[in-house]
């Protein structure tokens, strides 16, 4: 139970409470009288509203803190000025007396102020006292110990100040408060009166009696700051080497870590944590630099000892940390530092090519430390460190994989120039080989093995297996070049990898990744084989057969069938080149691929496989056309054969639309043939299009009388009439305009006879324009012979005639529209 205060003190508190109650009662009575007067029936003047009270722009504690801080700063400046400027004007006794008296006064005042509850003032004077102790140390060195080494003296002074400040901060204000002291504003929350702010008087008084006077907050954090310098300054004073300075940094960081984990004050923990991270980071960086630049095992071992010290500090802090995220991050850093420590020693013992594998082995060894007895955040941190090392090792090996994958593309420029001696020569004709990288396949294989064994979670297992597959594929792809195997051995490894991936795709439920890797490997193998004629023929044939067999497996048809056709097209090109044929003649062999694709597509029941086969056949046809681009007669032949294949495809019920492509191919073939014969007459190009188009239109109208004449006949007629009209306008001879006019007249009469709009209007338009072209010279002669006033006069007469017969012409236009509307 809370003890009651003495009777006299309790009586004083009760009197204060009664006075407040009387004052509040008077205010309420005054308000009640005004409200009664306001509610009376007779009109009464309304009391003016009281002006709003002005709010202070600054709170009392804020003003207090600003004044105290400003006062402390001014006193500190004055003390510094006195020490640096006025120090020499006093004797040794006077100097000691003045500085000592001021320091003692500044350090002793907070004791009295804390007992009176003036915490902020006490903190300001305590800060001044700390600064004065620094000035005392400076003055002592300047006057009494001028010949002492400055760095060594600074180390001793900082250590002394750190101990003294810590003792001062932990001692001052640690005693319990005197019983019955008065309650001040610093002890109460803002807004509470001296009587307790609504709390019972005995509760307020009991809290004061039983609470201890809070100690100073500034000296202990300042002591932690001062403790950062002694060891480092001492190492510099004795002329220690880089290893000793690094050790001093790490030991200080360990001291900071202990304080950050054990201290009860939040400010002290924050200051210590900043020191631990800062000095620990610098010490770790210095240790890594010493390890990397170590010339022998001895120097590397000394650097490793420093790094292991840093790692032990990090892991111990992670073990004791309360926040899981912080513990995981610090444990990760500790694991990485451990790898650098042991890896640096291995670097000086092993050849340069084994540096990364050595670090990888150290990273993999970290997984042995992931035991159930460790805290979960520490286990995650160590596992993350091991994973980071493995990831960096894989990144180091990636250039080898890229060179092995992209290097064979350079064989396109030197086809059949001769088989290289080794697989590395085959991939480095244009790209440089990374130095000391023959161990890259070993790195990739180790990471793949660890990933396959370590990841057992059901959620992550499928992703891990995918990563294992990609890493294993990268290992197999880069192994021949890394080991400088013979060229034939490199081809064999690529071929076996392709086969293994296709077998795995058959047994894996989602075969996407194995199939994609198999396709990439087969393409890489095909380019790699271009160095030798024999290898090209054998590899292309083998890949065609391999993917043909794969296409028969369930689920692999959409990939295997087009891949087989693609390799078959490449084989056709290779066979043609081997026989010494020209590209235009090789195109005839390539046409076997679209023919085979069309036949297969007609027999397949799987829609995705059918579409992929047809697309591959179309691409092979484009390849054949490209091979004959420089030979127009052969190009016409290939286009015609492509049209035959397209026409055969259009026979299928679901591929009727391919008939348009077949017609276009036939027309292109005819045009190319005409170009080859140096035919310049447009009718030779348009008639092969017009006749089939008109026949198709006639066929459509017979099957469906509702088809418009514009749909049935307009395309065919336009293709012939308008190009011939343009040629007739540029032809000085009379034969072409005469034949064109007769043809247009015939088309117009047929349109009128069968009441068809398209022939009637198209033929009539061409006939009128052709007649205008024929009469144009005579019209020009007549116009030149007439006076100049004839043209304006004829225009005026025409306008008058049009105005006079406007209504009649509208009636005639309506009749013509009705007549055309009754036509088909």
PDB file of C-alpha atoms in Angstrom, residues 693-694 697-698 701 707-719 721-722 743-767 819-824:
ATOM      1  CA  UNK A 693     -10.586 -13.984-110.790  1.00  0.00           C
ATOM      2  CA  UNK A 694     -13.516 -13.719-113.203  1.00  0.00           C
ATOM      3  CA  UNK A 697     -16.503 -14.794-109.441  1.00  0.00           C
ATOM      4  CA  UNK A 698     -18.699 -16.575-111.951  1.00  0.00           C
ATOM      5  CA  UNK A 701     -22.470 -16.245-108.318  1.00  0.00           C
ATOM      6  CA  UNK A 707     -23.318 -12.377-104.148  1.00  0.00           C
ATOM      7  CA  UNK A 708     -22.935  -8.824-105.497  1.00  0.00           C
ATOM      8  CA  UNK A 709     -21.321  -8.176-108.857  1.00  0.00           C
ATOM      9  CA  UNK A 710     -18.857  -5.890-107.101  1.00  0.00           C
ATOM     10  CA  UNK A 711     -17.636  -8.844-105.035  1.00  0.00           C
ATOM     11  CA  UNK A 712     -17.609 -11.298-107.929  1.00  0.00           C
ATOM     12  CA  UNK A 713     -16.323  -9.296-110.908  1.00  0.00           C
ATOM     13  CA  UNK A 714     -14.922  -5.967-109.739  1.00  0.00           C
ATOM     14  CA  UNK A 715     -11.490  -7.310-108.578  1.00  0.00           C
ATOM     15  CA  UNK A 716     -10.810  -9.145-111.840  1.00  0.00           C
ATOM     16  CA  UNK A 717     -12.003  -6.317-114.076  1.00  0.00           C
ATOM     17  CA  UNK A 718     -10.100  -3.647-112.144  1.00  0.00           C
ATOM     18  CA  UNK A 719      -6.834  -5.570-112.327  1.00  0.00           C
ATOM     19  CA  UNK A 721      -8.817  -2.373-117.133  1.00  0.00           C
ATOM     20  CA  UNK A 722      -7.109   0.300-115.055  1.00  0.00           C
ATOM     21  CA  UNK A 743     -12.924  -4.313-124.405  1.00  0.00           C
ATOM     22  CA  UNK A 744     -14.466  -1.631-122.176  1.00  0.00           C
ATOM     23  CA  UNK A 745     -17.416  -1.346-124.582  1.00  0.00           C
ATOM     24  CA  UNK A 746     -17.923  -5.105-124.432  1.00  0.00           C
ATOM     25  CA  UNK A 747     -17.828  -5.096-120.649  1.00  0.00           C
ATOM     26  CA  UNK A 748     -20.293  -2.203-120.535  1.00  0.00           C
ATOM     27  CA  UNK A 749     -22.701  -3.944-122.889  1.00  0.00           C
ATOM     28  CA  UNK A 750     -22.467  -7.189-120.920  1.00  0.00           C
ATOM     29  CA  UNK A 751     -23.219  -5.257-117.730  1.00  0.00           C
ATOM     30  CA  UNK A 752     -26.211  -3.610-119.374  1.00  0.00           C
ATOM     31  CA  UNK A 753     -27.412  -6.907-120.857  1.00  0.00           C
ATOM     32  CA  UNK A 754     -27.268  -8.779-117.532  1.00  0.00           C
ATOM     33  CA  UNK A 755     -28.089  -5.694-115.448  1.00  0.00           C
ATOM     34  CA  UNK A 756     -24.873  -5.847-113.383  1.00  0.00           C
ATOM     35  CA  UNK A 757     -23.551  -2.696-111.714  1.00  0.00           C
ATOM     36  CA  UNK A 758     -19.845  -3.512-111.562  1.00  0.00           C
ATOM     37  CA  UNK A 759     -19.278  -4.311-115.268  1.00  0.00           C
ATOM     38  CA  UNK A 760     -21.561  -1.482-116.341  1.00  0.00           C
ATOM     39  CA  UNK A 761     -19.901   1.268-114.295  1.00  0.00           C
ATOM     40  CA  UNK A 762     -16.307   0.033-114.564  1.00  0.00           C
ATOM     41  CA  UNK A 763     -16.522  -0.570-118.284  1.00  0.00           C
ATOM     42  CA  UNK A 764     -18.310   2.724-118.882  1.00  0.00           C
ATOM     43  CA  UNK A 765     -15.763   4.684-116.839  1.00  0.00           C
ATOM     44  CA  UNK A 766     -12.807   3.158-118.688  1.00  0.00           C
ATOM     45  CA  UNK A 767     -14.554   3.646-122.051  1.00  0.00           C
ATOM     46  CA  UNK A 819     -32.753   1.564-112.804  1.00  0.00           C
ATOM     47  CA  UNK A 820     -29.327   0.779-111.283  1.00  0.00           C
ATOM     48  CA  UNK A 821     -30.963  -0.305-108.087  1.00  0.00           C
ATOM     49  CA  UNK A 822     -33.006  -2.903-109.901  1.00  0.00           C
ATOM     50  CA  UNK A 823     -29.808  -4.378-111.315  1.00  0.00           C
ATOM     51  CA  UNK A 824     -27.890  -7.053-109.396  1.00  0.00           C
TER      52      UNK A 824
END
